Short mmCIF file of N, CA and C in Angstrom, two decimals:
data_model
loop_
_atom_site.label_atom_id
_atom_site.label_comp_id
_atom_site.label_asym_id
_atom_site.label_seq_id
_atom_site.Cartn_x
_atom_site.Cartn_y
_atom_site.Cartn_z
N UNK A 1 147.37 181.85 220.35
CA UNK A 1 148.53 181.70 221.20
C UNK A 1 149.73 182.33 220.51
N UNK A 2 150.25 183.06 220.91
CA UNK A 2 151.61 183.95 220.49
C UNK A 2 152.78 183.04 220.18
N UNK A 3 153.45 183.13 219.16
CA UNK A 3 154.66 182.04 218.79
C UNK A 3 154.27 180.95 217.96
N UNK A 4 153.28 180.82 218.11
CA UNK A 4 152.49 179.13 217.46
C UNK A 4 152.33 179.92 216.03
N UNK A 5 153.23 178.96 214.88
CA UNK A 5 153.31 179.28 213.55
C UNK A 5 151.22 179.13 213.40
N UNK A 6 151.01 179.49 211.80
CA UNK A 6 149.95 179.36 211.42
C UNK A 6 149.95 178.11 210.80
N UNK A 7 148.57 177.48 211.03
CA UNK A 7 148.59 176.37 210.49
C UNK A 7 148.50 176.24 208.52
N UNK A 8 149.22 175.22 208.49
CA UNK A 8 149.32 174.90 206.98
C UNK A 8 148.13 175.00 206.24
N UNK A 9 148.35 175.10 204.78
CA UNK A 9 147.30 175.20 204.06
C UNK A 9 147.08 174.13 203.70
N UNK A 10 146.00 173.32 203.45
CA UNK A 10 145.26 172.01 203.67
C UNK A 10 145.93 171.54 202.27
N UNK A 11 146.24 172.36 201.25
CA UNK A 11 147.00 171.73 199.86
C UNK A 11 147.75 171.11 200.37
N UNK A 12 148.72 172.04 200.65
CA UNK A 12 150.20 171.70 201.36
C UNK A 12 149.82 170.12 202.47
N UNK A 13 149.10 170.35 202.53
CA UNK A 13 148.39 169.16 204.22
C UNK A 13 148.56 167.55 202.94
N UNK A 14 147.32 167.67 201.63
CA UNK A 14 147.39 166.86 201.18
C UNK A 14 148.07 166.04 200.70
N UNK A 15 149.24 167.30 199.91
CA UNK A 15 150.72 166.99 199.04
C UNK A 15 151.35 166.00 199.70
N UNK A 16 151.27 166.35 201.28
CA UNK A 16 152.84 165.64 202.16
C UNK A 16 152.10 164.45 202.20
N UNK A 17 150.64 164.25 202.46
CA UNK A 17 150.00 162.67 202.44
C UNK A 17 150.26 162.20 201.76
N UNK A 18 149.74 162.23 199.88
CA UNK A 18 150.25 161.93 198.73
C UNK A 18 151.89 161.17 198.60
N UNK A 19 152.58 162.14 199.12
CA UNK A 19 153.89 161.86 198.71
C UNK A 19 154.81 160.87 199.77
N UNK A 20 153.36 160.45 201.08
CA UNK A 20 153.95 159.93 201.99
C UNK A 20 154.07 158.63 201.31
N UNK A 21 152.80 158.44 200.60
CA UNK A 21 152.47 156.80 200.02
C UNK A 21 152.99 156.75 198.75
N UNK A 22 152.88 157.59 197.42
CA UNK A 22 153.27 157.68 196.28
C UNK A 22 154.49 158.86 196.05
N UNK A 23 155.42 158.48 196.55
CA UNK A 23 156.32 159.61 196.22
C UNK A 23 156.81 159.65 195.03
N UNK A 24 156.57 159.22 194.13
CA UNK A 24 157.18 159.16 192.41
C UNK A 24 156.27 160.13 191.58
N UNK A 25 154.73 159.71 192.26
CA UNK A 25 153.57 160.51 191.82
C UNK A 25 153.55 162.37 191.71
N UNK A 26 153.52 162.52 190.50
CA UNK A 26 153.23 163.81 190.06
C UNK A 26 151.71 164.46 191.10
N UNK A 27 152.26 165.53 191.45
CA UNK A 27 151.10 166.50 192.09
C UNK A 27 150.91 167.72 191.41
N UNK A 28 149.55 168.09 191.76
CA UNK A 28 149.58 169.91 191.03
C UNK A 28 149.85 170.89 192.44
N UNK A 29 149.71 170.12 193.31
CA UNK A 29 149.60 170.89 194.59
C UNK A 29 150.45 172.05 194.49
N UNK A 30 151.48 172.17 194.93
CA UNK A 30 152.48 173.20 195.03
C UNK A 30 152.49 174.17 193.80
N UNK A 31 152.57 173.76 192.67
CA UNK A 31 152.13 174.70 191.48
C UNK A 31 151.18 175.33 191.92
N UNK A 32 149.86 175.02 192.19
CA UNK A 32 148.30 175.63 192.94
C UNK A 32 148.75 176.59 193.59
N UNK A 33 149.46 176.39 194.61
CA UNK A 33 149.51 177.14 195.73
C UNK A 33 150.48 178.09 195.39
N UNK A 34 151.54 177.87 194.74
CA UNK A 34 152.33 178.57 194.35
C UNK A 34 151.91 180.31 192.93
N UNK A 35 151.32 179.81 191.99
CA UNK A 35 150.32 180.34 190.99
C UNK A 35 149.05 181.16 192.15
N UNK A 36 148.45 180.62 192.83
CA UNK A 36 147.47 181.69 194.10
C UNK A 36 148.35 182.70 194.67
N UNK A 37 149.77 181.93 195.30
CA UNK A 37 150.36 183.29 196.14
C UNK A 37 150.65 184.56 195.08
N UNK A 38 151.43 184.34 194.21
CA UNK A 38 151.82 184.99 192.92
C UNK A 38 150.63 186.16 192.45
N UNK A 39 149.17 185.02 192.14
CA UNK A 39 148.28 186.22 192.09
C UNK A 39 147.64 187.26 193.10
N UNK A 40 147.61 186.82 194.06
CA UNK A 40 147.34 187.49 195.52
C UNK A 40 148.41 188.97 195.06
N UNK A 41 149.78 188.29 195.36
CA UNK A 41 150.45 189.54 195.52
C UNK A 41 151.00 190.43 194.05
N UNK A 42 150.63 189.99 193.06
CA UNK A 42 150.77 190.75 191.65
C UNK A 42 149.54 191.29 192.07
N UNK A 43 148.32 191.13 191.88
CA UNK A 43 147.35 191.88 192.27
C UNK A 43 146.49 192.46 192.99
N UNK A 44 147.38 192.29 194.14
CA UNK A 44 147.28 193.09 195.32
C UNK A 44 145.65 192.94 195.77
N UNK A 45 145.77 191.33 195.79
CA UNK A 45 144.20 190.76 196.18
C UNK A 45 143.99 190.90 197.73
N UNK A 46 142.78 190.57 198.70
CA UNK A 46 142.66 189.93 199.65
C UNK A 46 143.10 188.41 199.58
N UNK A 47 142.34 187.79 198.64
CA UNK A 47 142.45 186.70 198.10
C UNK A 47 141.91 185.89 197.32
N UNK A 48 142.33 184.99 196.81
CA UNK A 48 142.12 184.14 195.41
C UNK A 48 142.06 182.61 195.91
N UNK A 49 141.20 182.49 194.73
CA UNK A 49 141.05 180.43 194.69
C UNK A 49 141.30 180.09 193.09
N UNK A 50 142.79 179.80 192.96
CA UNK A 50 143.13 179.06 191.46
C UNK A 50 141.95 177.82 191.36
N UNK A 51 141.46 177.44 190.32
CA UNK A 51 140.16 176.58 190.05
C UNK A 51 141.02 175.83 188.96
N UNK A 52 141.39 174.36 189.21
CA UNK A 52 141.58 173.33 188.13
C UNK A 52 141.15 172.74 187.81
N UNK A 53 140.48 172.53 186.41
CA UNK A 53 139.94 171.41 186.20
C UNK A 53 140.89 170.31 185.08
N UNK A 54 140.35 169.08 185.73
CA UNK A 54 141.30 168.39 184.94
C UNK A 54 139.75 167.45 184.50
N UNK A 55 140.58 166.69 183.27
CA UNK A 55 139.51 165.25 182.90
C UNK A 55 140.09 164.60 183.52
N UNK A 56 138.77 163.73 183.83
CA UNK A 56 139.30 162.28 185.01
C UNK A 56 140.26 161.38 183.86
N UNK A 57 140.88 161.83 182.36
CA UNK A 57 141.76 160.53 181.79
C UNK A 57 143.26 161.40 181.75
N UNK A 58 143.01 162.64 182.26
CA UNK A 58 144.34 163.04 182.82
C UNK A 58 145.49 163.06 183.99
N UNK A 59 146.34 163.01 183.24
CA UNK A 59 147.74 162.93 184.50
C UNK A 59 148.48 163.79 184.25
N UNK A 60 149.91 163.87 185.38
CA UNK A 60 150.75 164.33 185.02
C UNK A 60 150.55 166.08 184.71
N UNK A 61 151.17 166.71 183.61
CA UNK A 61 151.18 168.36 183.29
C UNK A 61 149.95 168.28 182.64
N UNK A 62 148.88 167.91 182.57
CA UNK A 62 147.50 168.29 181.44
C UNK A 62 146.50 168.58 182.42
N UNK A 63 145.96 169.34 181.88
CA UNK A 63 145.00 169.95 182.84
C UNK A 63 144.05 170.81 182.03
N UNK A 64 142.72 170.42 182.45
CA UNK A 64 141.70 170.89 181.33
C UNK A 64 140.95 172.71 180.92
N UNK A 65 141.38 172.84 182.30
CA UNK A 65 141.50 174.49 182.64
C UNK A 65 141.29 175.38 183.81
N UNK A 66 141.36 176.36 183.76
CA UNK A 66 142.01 177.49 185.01
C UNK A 66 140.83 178.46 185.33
N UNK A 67 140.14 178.55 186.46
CA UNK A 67 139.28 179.94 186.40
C UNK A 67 140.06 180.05 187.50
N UNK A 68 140.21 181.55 187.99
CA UNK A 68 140.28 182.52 188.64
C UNK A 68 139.18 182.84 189.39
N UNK A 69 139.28 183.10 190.86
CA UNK A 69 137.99 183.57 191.77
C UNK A 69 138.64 184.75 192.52
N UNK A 70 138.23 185.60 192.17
CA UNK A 70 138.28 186.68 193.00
C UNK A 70 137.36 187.52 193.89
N UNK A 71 137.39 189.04 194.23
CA UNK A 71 136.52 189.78 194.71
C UNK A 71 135.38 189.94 193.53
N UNK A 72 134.37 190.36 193.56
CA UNK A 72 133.27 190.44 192.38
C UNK A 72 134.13 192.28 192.21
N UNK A 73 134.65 193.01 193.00
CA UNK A 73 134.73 194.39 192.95
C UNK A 73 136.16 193.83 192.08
N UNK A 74 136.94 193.22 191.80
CA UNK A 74 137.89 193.55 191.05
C UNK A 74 137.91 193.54 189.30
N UNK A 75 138.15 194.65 189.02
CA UNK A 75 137.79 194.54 187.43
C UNK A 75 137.98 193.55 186.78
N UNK A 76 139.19 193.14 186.63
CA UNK A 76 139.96 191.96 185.63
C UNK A 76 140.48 191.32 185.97
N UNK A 77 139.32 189.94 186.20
CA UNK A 77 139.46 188.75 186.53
C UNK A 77 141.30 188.56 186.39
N UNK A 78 142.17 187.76 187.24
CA UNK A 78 143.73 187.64 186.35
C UNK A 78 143.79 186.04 185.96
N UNK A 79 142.43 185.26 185.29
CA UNK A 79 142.77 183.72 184.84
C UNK A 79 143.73 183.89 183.42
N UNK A 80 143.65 184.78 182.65
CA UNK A 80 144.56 184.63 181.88
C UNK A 80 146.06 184.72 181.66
N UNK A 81 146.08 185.53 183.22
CA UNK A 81 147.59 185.42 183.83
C UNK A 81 148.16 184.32 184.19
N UNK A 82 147.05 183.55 185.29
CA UNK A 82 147.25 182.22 185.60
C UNK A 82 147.33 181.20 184.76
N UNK A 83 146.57 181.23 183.24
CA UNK A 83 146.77 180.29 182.34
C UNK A 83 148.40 180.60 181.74
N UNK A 84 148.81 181.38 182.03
CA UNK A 84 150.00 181.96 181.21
C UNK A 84 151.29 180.96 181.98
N UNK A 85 151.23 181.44 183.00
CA UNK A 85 151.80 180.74 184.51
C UNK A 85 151.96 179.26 184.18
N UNK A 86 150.54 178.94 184.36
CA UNK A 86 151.07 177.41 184.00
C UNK A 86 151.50 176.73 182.49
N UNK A 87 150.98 177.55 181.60
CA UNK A 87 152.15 177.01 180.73
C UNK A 87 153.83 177.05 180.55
N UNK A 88 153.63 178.32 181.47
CA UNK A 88 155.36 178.33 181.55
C UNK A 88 155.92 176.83 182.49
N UNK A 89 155.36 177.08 182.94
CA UNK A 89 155.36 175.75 184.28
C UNK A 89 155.26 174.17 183.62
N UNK A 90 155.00 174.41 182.21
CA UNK A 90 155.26 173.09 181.37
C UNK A 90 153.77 172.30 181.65
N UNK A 91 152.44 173.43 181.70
CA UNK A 91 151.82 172.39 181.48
C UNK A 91 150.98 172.72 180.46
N UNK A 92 150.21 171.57 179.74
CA UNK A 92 149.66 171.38 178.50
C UNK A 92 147.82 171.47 178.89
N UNK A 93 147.34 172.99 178.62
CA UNK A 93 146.01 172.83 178.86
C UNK A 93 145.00 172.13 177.54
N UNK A 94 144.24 171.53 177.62
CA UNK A 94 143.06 170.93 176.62
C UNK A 94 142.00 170.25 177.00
N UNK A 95 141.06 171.09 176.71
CA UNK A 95 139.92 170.70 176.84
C UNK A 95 138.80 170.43 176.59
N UNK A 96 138.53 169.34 175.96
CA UNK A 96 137.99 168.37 175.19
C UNK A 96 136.40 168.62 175.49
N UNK A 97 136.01 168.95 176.05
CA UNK A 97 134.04 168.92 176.45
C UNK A 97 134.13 167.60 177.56
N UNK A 98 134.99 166.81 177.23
CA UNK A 98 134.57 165.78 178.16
C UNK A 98 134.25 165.96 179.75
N UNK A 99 133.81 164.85 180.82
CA UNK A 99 133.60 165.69 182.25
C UNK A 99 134.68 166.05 183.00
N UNK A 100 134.49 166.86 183.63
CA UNK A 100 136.01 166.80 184.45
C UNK A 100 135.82 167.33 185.89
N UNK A 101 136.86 167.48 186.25
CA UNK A 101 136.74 167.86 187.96
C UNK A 101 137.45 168.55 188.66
N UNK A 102 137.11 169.54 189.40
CA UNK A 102 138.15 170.65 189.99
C UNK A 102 139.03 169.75 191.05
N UNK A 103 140.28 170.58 190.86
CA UNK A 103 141.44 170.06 191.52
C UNK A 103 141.13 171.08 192.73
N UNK A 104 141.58 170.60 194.41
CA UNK A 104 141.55 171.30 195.50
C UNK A 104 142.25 172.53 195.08
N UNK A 105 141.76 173.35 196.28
CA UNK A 105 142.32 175.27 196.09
C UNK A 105 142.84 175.04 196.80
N UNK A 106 144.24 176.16 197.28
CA UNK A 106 144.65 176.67 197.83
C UNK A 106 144.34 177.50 199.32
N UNK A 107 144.49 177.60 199.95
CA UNK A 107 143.44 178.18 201.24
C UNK A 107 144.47 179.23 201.57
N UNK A 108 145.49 179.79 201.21
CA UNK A 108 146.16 180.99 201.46
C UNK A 108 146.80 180.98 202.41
N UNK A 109 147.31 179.51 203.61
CA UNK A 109 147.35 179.77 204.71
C UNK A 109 149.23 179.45 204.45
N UNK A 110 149.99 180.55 204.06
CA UNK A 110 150.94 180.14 203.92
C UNK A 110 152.46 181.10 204.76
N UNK A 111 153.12 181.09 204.95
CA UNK A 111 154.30 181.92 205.50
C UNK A 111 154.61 182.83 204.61
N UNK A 112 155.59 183.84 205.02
CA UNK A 112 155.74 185.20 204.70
C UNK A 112 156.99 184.33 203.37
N UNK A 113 157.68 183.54 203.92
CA UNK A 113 159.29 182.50 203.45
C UNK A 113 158.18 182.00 202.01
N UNK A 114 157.41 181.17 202.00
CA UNK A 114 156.66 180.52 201.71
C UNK A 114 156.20 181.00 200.30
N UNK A 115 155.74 182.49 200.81
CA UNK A 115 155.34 183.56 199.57
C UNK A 115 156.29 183.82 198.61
N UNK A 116 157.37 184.20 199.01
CA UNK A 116 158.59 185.43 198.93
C UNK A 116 158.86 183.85 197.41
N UNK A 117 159.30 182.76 198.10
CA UNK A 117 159.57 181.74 197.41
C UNK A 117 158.68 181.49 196.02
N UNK A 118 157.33 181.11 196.19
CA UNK A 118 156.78 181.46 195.45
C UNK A 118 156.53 182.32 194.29
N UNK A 119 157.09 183.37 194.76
CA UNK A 119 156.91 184.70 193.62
C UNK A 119 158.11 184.34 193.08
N UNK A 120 159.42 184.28 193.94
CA UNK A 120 160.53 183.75 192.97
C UNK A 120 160.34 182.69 191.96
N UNK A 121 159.59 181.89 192.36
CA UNK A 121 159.93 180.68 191.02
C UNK A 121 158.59 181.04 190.18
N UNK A 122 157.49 181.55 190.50
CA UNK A 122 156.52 181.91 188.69
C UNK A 122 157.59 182.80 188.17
N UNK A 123 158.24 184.15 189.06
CA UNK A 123 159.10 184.92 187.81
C UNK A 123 160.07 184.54 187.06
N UNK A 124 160.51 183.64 187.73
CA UNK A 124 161.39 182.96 187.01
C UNK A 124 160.92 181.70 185.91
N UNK A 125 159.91 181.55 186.59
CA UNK A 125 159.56 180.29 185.18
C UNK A 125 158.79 181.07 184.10
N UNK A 126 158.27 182.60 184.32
CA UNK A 126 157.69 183.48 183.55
C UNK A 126 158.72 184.12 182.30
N UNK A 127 159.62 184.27 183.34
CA UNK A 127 161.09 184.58 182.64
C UNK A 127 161.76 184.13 181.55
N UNK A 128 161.60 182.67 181.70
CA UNK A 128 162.80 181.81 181.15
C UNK A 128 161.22 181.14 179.63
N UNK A 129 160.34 181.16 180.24
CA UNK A 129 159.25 180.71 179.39
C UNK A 129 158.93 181.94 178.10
N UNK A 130 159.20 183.16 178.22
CA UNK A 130 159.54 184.10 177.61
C UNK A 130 160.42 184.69 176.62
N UNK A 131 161.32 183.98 177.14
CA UNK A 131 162.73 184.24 176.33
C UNK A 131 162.57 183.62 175.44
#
């Protein structure tokens, strides 16, 4: 139907649940989604699934680690970009062997506003994490 925005990306879907009941509660959501748009358009993907794993005795900025999913045709994987990203972003990766569990992806389903935003705040937290 013509005019009818696209529907949200199911992150974004979860976050606003989350924060309906626990609004004090730390999310990775928006970081996720934010770190996917970033790589999409630095590397001029179709598209990407940021992969988190956290240990189930983590909270908060810790997070156990980052794969990258891309096309199999793209040379170089960009998870080490994305690990870069989120440390600027203040978070503390370690990962212990213990079990852990992927945090939801991103589904790409986001606005043109949405993006543009996005890319502004990794460069800038790329930026300032740099200096």
């Amino acid at each position: 139907m013509p005019g009818k925005p696209a529907p949200r990306c199911a992150l974004q879907i979860a976050r606003q649940r989350r924060l309906s009941v626990y609004p004090e509660e730390f999310g990775l959501e928006q970081d996720i989604c934010d770190v996917t748009l970033w790589i999409v358009q630095k590397y001029r993907l179709p598209s990407a699934l940021v992969w988190i794993d956290r240990h189930y005795v983590q909270c908060g900025r810790e997070i156990a680690g980052i794969t990258v999913m891309t096309s199999p045709r793209h040379p170089d994987p960009p998870s080490p970009a994305a690990r870069e990203v989120f440390l600027a972003l203040g978070y503390e990766i370690k990962h212990s062997g213990a079990d852990t569990y992927g945090h939801q992806c991103c589904d790409g389903r986001h606005s043109n506003h949405e993006i543009l935003q996005a890319n502004a705040r990794i460069e800038a937290a790329l930026r300032s994490w740099r200096a």
